[in-house]
Amino acid sequence: MTTYNPKSRIAEEFIHDGEIQETLRYAEENKRNIPLIDAILEKARPKKTETGCTCEGLTHREASVLLACDIPEKIEEMYRIAEEIKLAFYGNRIVLFAPLYLSNYCVNGCLYCPYHAKNKHITRKKLTQEEVRQEVIALQDMGHKRLAIEAGEDPVNNPIEYILECIQTIYSVNHKNGAIRRVNVNIAATTVENYRKLKEAGIGTYILFQETYHKESYEQLHPTGPKHDYAYHTEAMDRAMDGGIDDVGLGVLFGLERYKYEFAGLIMHAEHLEAVHGVGPHTISVPRVKRADDIDPDMFDNSISDDIFAKIIACIRLAVPYTGMIISTRESESVRKQALRLGISQISGGSRTSVGGYTEEERPHDSEQFDVSDQRTLDEVVQWLMEGGDIPSFCTACYREGRTGDRFMSLCKSGQILNCCHPNALMTLSEYLVDYATDRTKEIGFRLIEQELQRIPNEKVRNIATEHIEDIKHSNRRDFRF
Ligand code: SAM
């Protein structure tokens, strides 16, 4: 018998099935307990401090009660608070990134993924360094500054040396005014030694989706290959942090298991990282299973509606207010619109999910990882964000200034975001507008920047940011940051 212990380093003790079952029972019993729900909502609400604002977050039990609650007015209240938290800590800035698929060779047997080893009709591809360079040039020409690299698990075709070489190539390409300034990495669970190598290579966030926290389902969904090992996979973030990576990104692949179980597991995982390493996850992603070659999402019985999806996002926002939230082009424009309001702080744009997809004229389907719902170009996404009052940001300053892990969290809590992240967002948006945008996007963008500059409280910072933006407009000087 295992006991629940958030401080344990053993997967089955910090993601404890008994504790999750008990949480689900407690949530079900209390889902209409209005005094309790009101108290939890009150706890989640941002509180004013002398320097700005603070938020307590929620425990996995409290957050699970909210997720179970089906009272429409209380759900509306959750959404209002989620929006308040989002605005307090992330403002109206939305960070943009793109995935870059390096290789779809894979030795695992994941039942939901088209890259599974038994899929014989998918075209297997692995980029050469020259192809990586060409993909990066194409991404820079779109205006991207931040990538998430993706690869299957294959120790022969995609060993860590290959991933490291690709990272080096990506950072070395400077096409015109372009540069990739932050490379996040989404590769299979690995050793402390390899995480250390990734850290030394200058990665931003290490992202690994748990897929499901339910051990039995996990083992069934990953019948073969190294990914079958639930403990090795679930303990990966601890090894990453031991290897010096302090920005890690969690995620669940919604649709595989019951969402309430996954939600409790996800929040427990965040609590575990905080308890052991003193810092919670940098980001949480919320992918849903999509149709893909050899994959029919209807094979899994736990698909969730758009309404439940929105509720999950809002409840994550309330539970872990300082964690960034990511949504990909798996989701449509309309789903993304609501998600932005409820707490999402990063989105991908102009994505291609196939190996070598950015250098192909037509969207290729033969090596795609999943169908992309949002097929708009980056420029269209940028324009759409601005028309909705959001500021598209290409900022990568924090990690390059060493503000990772708890230092990033301190910035979040200090109330200095408007004097730091806000000008950085405006300066990087200016770079995008000058170097890559269409005329219409440029017009909307510079109008927005003029208004938004006025929101920088510190006069000195405001003046410096204004000067830098003039520099960007009239010279090739780039990469200013606070
Ligand atoms: N191979 C690495 C691993 O196993 O963690 C990471 C890269 S994998 C290319 C990235 C993620 O895509 C997976 O973790 C999974 O959650 C997601 N994914 C796989 N198949 C999917 C599908 N059919 N629909 C949506 N997302 C999918």
Short mmCIF file of C-alpha atoms and ligand atoms in Angstrom, two decimals:
data_model
loop_
_atom_site.label_atom_id
_atom_site.label_comp_id
_atom_site.label_asym_id
_atom_site.label_seq_id
_atom_site.Cartn_x
_atom_site.Cartn_y
_atom_site.Cartn_z
CA MET A 1 0.00 0.00 0.00
CA THR A 2 1.34 3.43 -0.90
CA THR A 3 0.42 6.60 0.96
CA TYR A 4 -0.04 10.00 -0.57
CA ASN A 5 2.99 12.21 -0.16
CA PRO A 6 3.48 15.29 -2.36
CA LYS A 7 7.12 15.49 -1.26
CA SER A 8 7.94 11.94 -2.33
CA ARG A 9 10.03 11.36 -5.45
CA ILE A 10 8.08 8.18 -6.26
CA ALA A 11 5.43 8.64 -8.95
CA GLU A 12 2.75 6.55 -7.27
CA GLU A 13 3.16 8.47 -4.01
CA PHE A 14 2.88 12.01 -5.39
CA ILE A 15 0.27 11.06 -8.03
CA HIS A 16 -1.56 8.85 -5.61
CA ASP A 17 -4.53 6.96 -7.03
CA GLY A 18 -6.24 6.69 -3.62
CA GLU A 19 -5.93 10.44 -3.06
CA ILE A 20 -7.34 11.15 -6.53
CA GLN A 21 -10.30 8.79 -5.93
CA GLU A 22 -10.92 10.45 -2.55
CA THR A 23 -10.69 13.90 -4.19
CA LEU A 24 -13.23 12.92 -6.84
CA ARG A 25 -15.58 11.61 -4.16
CA TYR A 26 -15.19 14.82 -2.11
CA ALA A 27 -15.77 16.95 -5.22
CA GLU A 28 -18.89 15.01 -6.17
CA GLU A 29 -20.30 15.29 -2.64
CA ASN A 30 -19.65 19.01 -2.50
CA LYS A 31 -20.41 20.08 -6.03
CA ARG A 32 -23.58 21.89 -4.89
CA ASN A 33 -22.27 22.95 -1.48
CA ILE A 34 -22.70 26.67 -2.07
CA PRO A 35 -20.99 27.99 1.11
CA LEU A 36 -17.94 25.81 0.36
CA ILE A 37 -17.90 26.82 -3.32
CA ASP A 38 -18.15 30.50 -2.36
CA ALA A 39 -15.27 30.11 0.10
CA ILE A 40 -13.12 28.43 -2.55
CA LEU A 41 -13.94 31.15 -5.08
CA GLU A 42 -13.08 33.80 -2.50
CA LYS A 43 -9.73 32.10 -1.85
CA ALA A 44 -8.96 32.03 -5.59
CA ARG A 45 -9.74 35.71 -6.16
CA PRO A 46 -6.71 38.02 -6.66
CA LYS A 47 -6.08 40.29 -3.64
CA LYS A 48 -4.61 43.76 -3.85
CA THR A 49 -1.24 44.39 -2.16
CA GLU A 50 0.88 47.52 -1.84
CA THR A 51 2.89 46.68 -4.94
CA GLY A 52 0.16 45.08 -7.01
CA CYS A 53 -1.72 41.91 -6.56
CA THR A 54 -1.36 38.44 -5.12
CA CYS A 55 -3.13 35.13 -5.55
CA GLU A 56 -3.18 32.12 -3.28
CA GLY A 57 -4.15 29.44 -5.79
CA LEU A 58 -6.14 26.35 -4.84
CA THR A 59 -5.37 22.84 -3.69
CA HIS A 60 -6.24 19.91 -5.94
CA ARG A 61 -9.26 19.16 -3.74
CA GLU A 62 -10.59 22.70 -3.82
CA ALA A 63 -10.05 23.05 -7.56
CA SER A 64 -11.74 19.67 -8.14
CA VAL A 65 -14.85 20.87 -6.31
CA LEU A 66 -15.07 23.80 -8.72
CA LEU A 67 -14.56 21.54 -11.72
CA ALA A 68 -17.39 19.27 -10.52
CA CYS A 69 -19.75 22.16 -9.75
CA ASP A 70 -22.58 22.46 -12.30
CA ILE A 71 -24.36 25.56 -10.99
CA PRO A 72 -24.42 28.01 -13.94
CA GLU A 73 -23.96 31.19 -11.82
CA LYS A 74 -20.98 29.67 -10.03
CA ILE A 75 -19.42 28.64 -13.34
CA GLU A 76 -19.87 32.21 -14.56
CA GLU A 77 -18.16 33.41 -11.38
CA MET A 78 -15.24 31.02 -11.99
CA TYR A 79 -14.88 32.47 -15.49
CA ARG A 80 -14.93 36.02 -14.15
CA ILE A 81 -12.22 35.25 -11.59
CA ALA A 82 -10.14 33.36 -14.17
CA GLU A 83 -10.25 36.46 -16.36
CA GLU A 84 -9.30 38.71 -13.44
CA ILE A 85 -6.29 36.51 -12.64
CA LYS A 86 -5.25 36.40 -16.26
CA LEU A 87 -5.36 40.19 -16.51
CA ALA A 88 -3.62 40.70 -13.16
CA PHE A 89 -0.60 38.50 -13.96
CA TYR A 90 -0.42 38.18 -17.70
CA GLY A 91 -2.25 41.33 -18.81
CA ASN A 92 -3.51 41.38 -22.38
CA ARG A 93 -0.24 39.97 -23.77
CA ILE A 94 -0.27 36.68 -25.66
CA VAL A 95 3.07 35.07 -26.40
CA LEU A 96 3.39 33.45 -29.83
CA PHE A 97 5.41 30.40 -30.78
CA ALA A 98 5.59 27.67 -33.41
CA PRO A 99 6.33 23.96 -33.16
CA LEU A 100 9.20 22.60 -35.24
CA TYR A 101 9.04 18.87 -35.97
CA LEU A 102 12.55 17.43 -36.28
CA SER A 103 11.88 13.74 -36.70
CA ASN A 104 8.93 11.38 -36.59
CA TYR A 105 10.98 8.21 -36.16
CA CYS A 106 9.67 6.60 -33.01
CA VAL A 107 10.05 3.27 -31.25
CA ASN A 108 7.03 3.69 -28.96
CA GLY A 109 3.59 2.23 -29.44
CA CYS A 110 1.38 5.13 -28.20
CA LEU A 111 -2.14 4.20 -29.34
CA TYR A 112 -3.21 7.82 -29.97
CA CYS A 113 -0.15 8.99 -31.91
CA PRO A 114 0.39 8.53 -35.66
CA TYR A 115 4.15 8.27 -35.08
CA HIS A 116 3.72 4.93 -33.29
CA ALA A 117 6.26 2.37 -34.46
CA LYS A 118 3.72 0.07 -36.10
CA ASN A 119 2.32 2.74 -38.41
CA LYS A 120 3.76 1.64 -41.75
CA HIS A 121 1.98 4.15 -44.01
CA ILE A 122 3.26 7.36 -42.48
CA THR A 123 6.31 8.77 -44.26
CA ARG A 124 9.24 8.70 -41.84
CA LYS A 125 11.45 11.76 -41.99
CA LYS A 126 14.30 13.23 -40.02
CA LEU A 127 15.61 16.68 -40.87
CA THR A 128 19.26 17.06 -41.82
CA GLN A 129 21.03 20.10 -40.36
CA GLU A 130 20.64 21.85 -43.72
CA GLU A 131 16.91 21.11 -43.62
CA VAL A 132 16.71 22.43 -40.05
CA ARG A 133 18.35 25.62 -41.31
CA GLN A 134 15.81 25.93 -44.14
CA GLU A 135 12.89 25.36 -41.75
CA VAL A 136 14.27 27.97 -39.36
CA ILE A 137 14.68 30.49 -42.18
CA ALA A 138 11.05 29.87 -43.18
CA LEU A 139 9.96 30.35 -39.55
CA GLN A 140 12.06 33.50 -39.15
CA ASP A 141 10.56 34.87 -42.35
CA MET A 142 7.12 34.43 -40.81
CA GLY A 143 8.32 36.42 -37.79
CA HIS A 144 8.73 33.71 -35.17
CA LYS A 145 11.26 34.14 -32.35
CA ARG A 146 10.28 31.21 -30.15
CA LEU A 147 10.05 27.56 -31.11
CA ALA A 148 9.04 24.31 -29.48
CA ILE A 149 11.00 21.45 -31.02
CA GLU A 150 9.24 18.09 -31.26
CA ALA A 151 10.57 14.63 -31.98
CA GLY A 152 9.60 11.00 -31.60
CA GLU A 153 11.62 8.77 -29.29
CA ASP A 154 14.23 6.77 -31.13
CA PRO A 155 17.66 6.26 -29.57
CA VAL A 156 19.17 5.31 -32.95
CA ASN A 157 17.63 7.93 -35.24
CA ASN A 158 17.06 10.78 -32.75
CA PRO A 159 19.68 10.38 -30.01
CA ILE A 160 20.28 13.31 -27.66
CA GLU A 161 23.31 14.33 -29.76
CA TYR A 162 20.99 14.86 -32.73
CA ILE A 163 18.62 17.01 -30.67
CA LEU A 164 21.55 19.05 -29.30
CA GLU A 165 22.97 19.57 -32.77
CA CYS A 166 19.58 20.77 -34.01
CA ILE A 167 19.32 23.25 -31.12
CA GLN A 168 22.74 24.61 -31.97
CA THR A 169 21.77 24.96 -35.62
CA ILE A 170 18.51 26.71 -34.74
CA TYR A 171 20.24 29.30 -32.55
CA SER A 172 22.94 29.87 -35.20
CA VAL A 173 20.60 30.97 -38.01
CA ASN A 174 20.16 34.72 -38.49
CA HIS A 175 18.28 35.37 -41.67
CA LYS A 176 17.83 39.11 -42.41
CA ASN A 177 16.68 40.54 -39.05
CA GLY A 178 15.49 37.14 -37.90
CA ALA A 179 16.57 35.10 -34.89
CA ILE A 180 15.17 32.27 -32.82
CA ARG A 181 15.76 33.43 -29.28
CA ARG A 182 14.16 30.68 -27.28
CA VAL A 183 13.96 26.98 -28.08
CA ASN A 184 11.60 24.97 -25.90
CA VAL A 185 11.95 21.22 -26.11
CA ASN A 186 9.25 18.54 -26.22
CA ILE A 187 11.05 15.20 -26.33
CA ALA A 188 10.55 11.94 -24.48
CA ALA A 189 11.50 11.46 -20.84
CA THR A 190 15.25 11.07 -20.46
CA THR A 191 18.10 10.94 -17.94
CA VAL A 192 19.39 13.66 -15.59
CA GLU A 193 22.58 13.71 -17.62
CA ASN A 194 20.69 14.41 -20.84
CA TYR A 195 18.59 17.09 -19.16
CA ARG A 196 21.81 18.73 -18.06
CA LYS A 197 23.01 18.70 -21.68
CA LEU A 198 19.76 20.30 -22.81
CA LYS A 199 20.15 22.99 -20.15
CA GLU A 200 23.72 23.66 -21.32
CA ALA A 201 22.47 23.93 -24.89
CA GLY A 202 20.37 26.90 -23.74
CA ILE A 203 16.85 25.55 -23.91
CA GLY A 204 13.91 27.46 -22.49
CA THR A 205 11.19 25.19 -21.14
CA TYR A 206 11.35 21.40 -21.11
CA ILE A 207 7.86 20.23 -22.02
CA LEU A 208 6.58 16.72 -21.48
CA PHE A 209 2.93 15.77 -21.56
CA GLN A 210 1.89 13.16 -19.05
CA GLU A 211 -0.79 12.02 -21.54
CA THR A 212 -2.70 10.42 -18.64
CA TYR A 213 -2.11 10.29 -14.90
CA HIS A 214 -4.09 7.07 -14.58
CA LYS A 215 -1.44 4.37 -14.29
CA GLU A 216 -3.42 1.46 -15.67
CA SER A 217 -4.72 3.42 -18.65
CA TYR A 218 -1.25 4.82 -19.18
CA GLU A 219 0.18 1.31 -19.47
CA GLN A 220 -2.57 0.24 -21.87
CA LEU A 221 -2.16 3.33 -24.03
CA HIS A 222 1.61 2.81 -24.18
CA PRO A 223 1.82 -0.94 -24.70
CA THR A 224 5.35 -1.05 -26.09
CA GLY A 225 8.58 0.93 -26.06
CA PRO A 226 10.39 2.86 -23.32
CA LYS A 227 7.40 5.15 -22.81
CA HIS A 228 5.50 2.19 -21.32
CA ASP A 229 7.26 2.85 -17.98
CA TYR A 230 4.78 5.01 -16.02
CA ALA A 231 7.15 5.84 -13.17
CA TYR A 232 10.03 6.85 -15.46
CA HIS A 233 7.70 9.13 -17.44
CA THR A 234 5.94 10.63 -14.40
CA GLU A 235 9.20 11.31 -12.55
CA ALA A 236 10.80 12.97 -15.61
CA MET A 237 10.19 16.54 -14.42
CA ASP A 238 12.06 15.81 -11.20
CA ARG A 239 15.03 14.55 -13.20
CA ALA A 240 14.80 17.62 -15.47
CA MET A 241 14.92 19.88 -12.41
CA ASP A 242 17.80 17.85 -10.97
CA GLY A 243 19.57 18.46 -14.28
CA GLY A 244 19.22 22.23 -13.78
CA ILE A 245 16.16 22.93 -15.92
CA ASP A 246 13.89 25.06 -13.77
CA ASP A 247 11.21 25.85 -16.35
CA VAL A 248 9.17 22.74 -17.02
CA GLY A 249 5.88 22.42 -18.88
CA LEU A 250 3.18 19.93 -17.89
CA GLY A 251 0.19 18.74 -19.90
CA VAL A 252 -2.45 16.08 -20.23
CA LEU A 253 -3.77 14.75 -23.53
CA PHE A 254 -7.46 15.27 -22.87
CA GLY A 255 -9.74 12.62 -24.29
CA LEU A 256 -7.79 9.56 -23.19
CA GLU A 257 -9.08 9.29 -19.61
CA ARG A 258 -11.82 10.86 -17.48
CA TYR A 259 -11.08 14.56 -17.34
CA LYS A 260 -11.76 14.95 -13.61
CA TYR A 261 -9.16 12.30 -12.82
CA GLU A 262 -6.63 13.99 -15.14
CA PHE A 263 -7.33 17.42 -13.68
CA ALA A 264 -6.71 16.27 -10.10
CA GLY A 265 -3.50 14.50 -11.21
CA LEU A 266 -2.28 17.60 -13.04
CA ILE A 267 -2.77 19.89 -10.04
CA MET A 268 -1.15 17.29 -7.76
CA HIS A 269 1.83 17.19 -10.09
CA ALA A 270 2.14 20.98 -9.84
CA GLU A 271 1.88 20.76 -6.02
CA HIS A 272 4.57 18.08 -6.01
CA LEU A 273 7.03 20.22 -8.01
CA GLU A 274 6.40 23.15 -5.68
CA ALA A 275 6.84 20.93 -2.59
CA VAL A 276 10.07 19.29 -3.76
CA HIS A 277 11.77 21.94 -5.89
CA GLY A 278 10.23 25.12 -4.52
CA VAL A 279 8.86 26.10 -7.91
CA GLY A 280 5.76 24.99 -9.76
CA PRO A 281 5.47 24.30 -13.49
CA HIS A 282 6.31 27.19 -15.81
CA THR A 283 3.51 26.22 -18.17
CA ILE A 284 0.59 23.85 -18.53
CA SER A 285 -0.65 22.77 -21.96
CA VAL A 286 -4.15 21.51 -22.65
CA PRO A 287 -4.02 19.40 -25.83
CA ARG A 288 -7.03 17.33 -26.89
CA VAL A 289 -6.71 14.15 -28.97
CA LYS A 290 -7.11 14.88 -32.68
CA ARG A 291 -7.65 12.89 -35.83
CA ALA A 292 -4.41 11.87 -37.52
CA ASP A 293 -3.07 9.24 -39.89
CA ASP A 294 -4.08 5.85 -38.44
CA ILE A 295 -5.74 7.60 -35.47
CA ASP A 296 -9.48 8.02 -35.02
CA PRO A 297 -10.18 10.10 -31.88
CA ASP A 298 -13.49 8.22 -31.48
CA MET A 299 -11.42 5.19 -30.43
CA PHE A 300 -11.16 6.88 -27.04
CA ASP A 301 -14.31 7.27 -24.93
CA ASN A 302 -13.41 10.31 -22.91
CA SER A 303 -13.60 13.16 -25.37
CA ILE A 304 -14.69 16.44 -23.80
CA SER A 305 -17.03 19.11 -25.10
CA ASP A 306 -15.90 22.67 -25.74
CA ASP A 307 -17.79 23.78 -22.62
CA ILE A 308 -15.97 21.32 -20.37
CA PHE A 309 -12.72 22.29 -22.05
CA ALA A 310 -13.36 25.95 -21.15
CA LYS A 311 -14.17 25.00 -17.57
CA ILE A 312 -10.94 23.00 -17.25
CA ILE A 313 -8.93 26.00 -18.47
CA ALA A 314 -10.65 28.33 -16.01
CA CYS A 315 -10.13 25.91 -13.10
CA ILE A 316 -6.42 25.50 -13.92
CA ARG A 317 -6.15 29.31 -14.01
CA LEU A 318 -7.68 29.53 -10.52
CA ALA A 319 -5.59 26.69 -9.07
CA VAL A 320 -2.13 27.74 -10.36
CA PRO A 321 -2.34 31.47 -11.07
CA TYR A 322 1.37 31.96 -11.79
CA THR A 323 1.69 29.19 -14.35
CA GLY A 324 1.52 30.14 -18.03
CA MET A 325 -1.04 28.26 -20.10
CA ILE A 326 -0.59 27.10 -23.68
CA ILE A 327 -3.07 26.23 -26.40
CA SER A 328 -2.04 24.94 -29.82
CA THR A 329 -3.51 24.92 -33.32
CA ARG A 330 -5.20 21.62 -32.41
CA GLU A 331 -8.02 24.00 -31.46
CA SER A 332 -10.18 26.12 -33.76
CA GLU A 333 -10.28 29.91 -33.85
CA SER A 334 -13.51 30.09 -31.83
CA VAL A 335 -12.32 27.73 -29.09
CA ARG A 336 -9.05 29.65 -28.88
CA LYS A 337 -10.91 32.93 -28.54
CA GLN A 338 -12.76 31.84 -25.40
CA ALA A 339 -9.67 30.10 -24.02
CA LEU A 340 -7.66 33.34 -24.27
CA ARG A 341 -10.13 35.13 -22.06
CA LEU A 342 -10.10 32.34 -19.46
CA GLY A 343 -6.39 32.19 -18.89
CA ILE A 344 -4.31 31.12 -21.88
CA SER A 345 -1.10 33.15 -22.15
CA GLN A 346 0.70 31.44 -25.08
CA ILE A 347 -0.56 30.23 -28.43
CA SER A 348 1.03 28.80 -31.54
CA GLY A 349 0.43 30.42 -34.90
CA GLY A 350 0.95 29.45 -38.52
CA SER A 351 1.89 25.94 -37.34
CA ARG A 352 2.80 22.97 -39.48
CA THR A 353 2.87 19.68 -37.60
CA SER A 354 4.79 17.66 -40.18
CA VAL A 355 8.51 17.11 -40.45
CA GLY A 356 9.80 19.65 -42.98
CA GLY A 357 6.35 21.30 -43.24
CA TYR A 358 7.47 24.94 -43.25
CA THR A 359 9.50 24.68 -46.44
CA GLU A 360 6.65 23.05 -48.39
CA GLU A 361 4.29 25.32 -50.31
CA GLU A 362 1.21 23.24 -49.60
CA ARG A 363 0.40 21.97 -46.13
CA PRO A 364 1.75 18.39 -46.31
CA HIS A 365 -0.28 15.60 -44.66
CA ASP A 366 1.94 12.58 -45.13
CA SER A 367 4.01 13.07 -41.97
CA GLU A 368 1.67 15.28 -39.93
CA GLN A 369 1.28 14.57 -36.23
CA PHE A 370 -2.31 15.74 -36.02
CA ASP A 371 -4.84 17.70 -38.07
CA VAL A 372 -4.41 21.43 -37.52
CA SER A 373 -7.77 23.10 -36.80
CA ASP A 374 -6.54 26.66 -36.87
CA GLN A 375 -4.92 26.97 -40.30
CA ARG A 376 -4.51 30.75 -40.37
CA THR A 377 -1.15 32.34 -41.14
CA LEU A 378 0.85 33.96 -38.34
CA ASP A 379 -0.02 37.40 -39.73
CA GLU A 380 -3.74 36.55 -39.60
CA VAL A 381 -3.40 35.35 -36.00
CA VAL A 382 -1.47 38.50 -35.02
CA GLN A 383 -4.11 40.72 -36.59
CA TRP A 384 -6.95 38.73 -35.00
CA LEU A 385 -5.36 39.02 -31.55
CA MET A 386 -4.96 42.78 -31.89
CA GLU A 387 -8.53 43.23 -33.12
CA GLY A 388 -9.66 41.45 -29.97
CA GLY A 389 -7.61 43.87 -27.81
CA ASP A 390 -4.73 41.47 -27.11
CA ILE A 391 -1.06 42.27 -27.64
CA PRO A 392 0.80 39.58 -29.60
CA SER A 393 4.18 39.25 -27.95
CA PHE A 394 7.38 37.73 -29.34
CA CYS A 395 9.21 38.38 -26.10
CA THR A 396 11.87 35.95 -24.88
CA ALA A 397 13.53 38.31 -22.38
CA CYS A 398 12.92 36.52 -19.10
CA TYR A 399 14.93 33.43 -19.70
CA ARG A 400 17.68 35.36 -21.47
CA GLU A 401 17.94 37.66 -18.45
CA GLY A 402 18.05 34.64 -16.12
CA ARG A 403 14.50 35.16 -14.89
CA THR A 404 13.57 31.48 -14.85
CA GLY A 405 12.04 29.23 -12.19
CA ASP A 406 11.28 31.07 -8.96
CA ARG A 407 12.81 34.32 -10.30
CA PHE A 408 10.14 34.42 -12.98
CA MET A 409 7.47 33.70 -10.38
CA SER A 410 8.82 36.58 -8.25
CA LEU A 411 8.51 38.95 -11.19
CA CYS A 412 4.94 37.76 -11.66
CA LYS A 413 4.16 38.45 -8.02
CA SER A 414 6.04 41.76 -7.76
CA GLY A 415 3.61 43.87 -9.74
CA GLN A 416 6.46 44.94 -12.07
CA ILE A 417 5.00 43.20 -15.08
CA LEU A 418 3.63 46.43 -16.54
CA ASN A 419 7.10 47.97 -16.32
CA CYS A 420 8.86 44.94 -17.74
CA CYS A 421 6.80 42.43 -19.74
CA HIS A 422 4.54 45.08 -21.22
CA PRO A 423 7.30 47.20 -22.86
CA ASN A 424 9.09 44.01 -23.95
CA ALA A 425 5.91 42.83 -25.66
CA LEU A 426 5.47 46.17 -27.40
CA MET A 427 9.09 46.27 -28.60
CA THR A 428 9.00 42.73 -29.98
CA LEU A 429 5.65 43.40 -31.60
CA SER A 430 7.22 46.45 -33.27
CA GLU A 431 9.97 44.21 -34.64
CA TYR A 432 7.32 41.90 -36.07
CA LEU A 433 5.37 44.76 -37.62
CA VAL A 434 8.39 46.39 -39.25
CA ASP A 435 10.03 43.20 -40.51
CA TYR A 436 7.18 40.83 -41.39
CA ALA A 437 3.66 42.22 -41.17
CA THR A 438 1.23 43.02 -43.97
CA ASP A 439 0.26 46.69 -44.35
CA ARG A 440 -3.09 46.26 -42.64
CA THR A 441 -1.55 44.44 -39.63
CA LYS A 442 1.11 47.14 -39.42
CA GLU A 443 -1.49 49.90 -39.32
CA ILE A 444 -3.56 48.21 -36.59
CA GLY A 445 -0.40 47.28 -34.69
CA PHE A 446 1.23 50.68 -34.46
CA ARG A 447 -2.06 52.25 -33.41
CA LEU A 448 -2.31 49.67 -30.62
CA ILE A 449 1.31 50.19 -29.58
CA GLU A 450 0.78 53.94 -29.23
CA GLN A 451 -2.15 53.37 -26.86
CA GLU A 452 -0.44 50.60 -24.92
CA LEU A 453 2.75 52.59 -24.34
CA GLN A 454 0.67 54.95 -22.20
CA ARG A 455 -0.12 52.08 -19.83
CA ILE A 456 3.53 51.73 -18.73
CA PRO A 457 3.45 53.26 -15.24
CA ASN A 458 7.14 54.19 -14.89
CA GLU A 459 7.87 57.30 -16.97
CA LYS A 460 11.53 56.45 -17.51
CA VAL A 461 10.69 52.95 -18.77
CA ARG A 462 7.97 54.41 -20.99
CA ASN A 463 10.41 56.88 -22.57
CA ILE A 464 13.09 54.25 -23.15
CA ALA A 465 10.58 51.85 -24.73
CA THR A 466 9.30 54.64 -27.00
CA GLU A 467 12.85 55.45 -28.11
CA HIS A 468 13.63 51.80 -28.82
CA ILE A 469 10.48 51.45 -30.90
CA GLU A 470 11.57 54.47 -32.96
CA ASP A 471 14.96 52.79 -33.38
CA ILE A 472 13.31 49.59 -34.59
CA LYS A 473 11.26 51.57 -37.10
CA HIS A 474 14.19 53.53 -38.50
CA SER A 475 17.17 51.18 -38.22
CA ASN A 476 18.15 47.54 -38.15
CA ARG A 477 18.74 47.60 -34.40
CA ARG A 478 16.78 44.79 -32.74
CA ASP A 479 16.47 42.76 -29.56
CA PHE A 480 15.98 45.52 -26.99
CA ARG A 481 14.72 44.25 -23.65
CA PHE A 482 14.11 45.09 -20.02
N1 SAM B 1 7.75 12.01 -28.36
C1 SAM B 1 7.71 12.85 -27.23
C2 SAM B 1 6.90 12.20 -26.13
O1 SAM B 1 6.57 11.04 -26.26
O2 SAM B 1 6.63 12.85 -25.13
C3 SAM B 1 7.14 14.24 -27.44
C4 SAM B 1 6.73 14.68 -28.76
S1 SAM B 1 5.11 14.25 -29.25
C5 SAM B 1 5.55 14.60 -30.88
C6 SAM B 1 4.14 15.59 -28.62
C7 SAM B 1 2.77 15.33 -28.05
O3 SAM B 1 1.80 15.23 -29.09
C8 SAM B 1 2.55 14.07 -27.28
O4 SAM B 1 3.04 14.19 -25.98
C9 SAM B 1 1.03 13.89 -27.33
O5 SAM B 1 0.41 14.42 -26.18
C10 SAM B 1 0.62 14.73 -28.51
N2 SAM B 1 -0.14 13.92 -29.51
C11 SAM B 1 0.19 12.72 -29.99
N3 SAM B 1 -0.77 12.26 -30.81
C12 SAM B 1 -1.76 13.19 -30.83
C13 SAM B 1 -3.02 13.28 -31.48
N4 SAM B 1 -3.50 12.31 -32.25
N5 SAM B 1 -3.76 14.38 -31.26
C14 SAM B 1 -3.30 15.37 -30.47
N6 SAM B 1 -2.11 15.35 -29.84
C15 SAM B 1 -1.34 14.26 -30.01
#
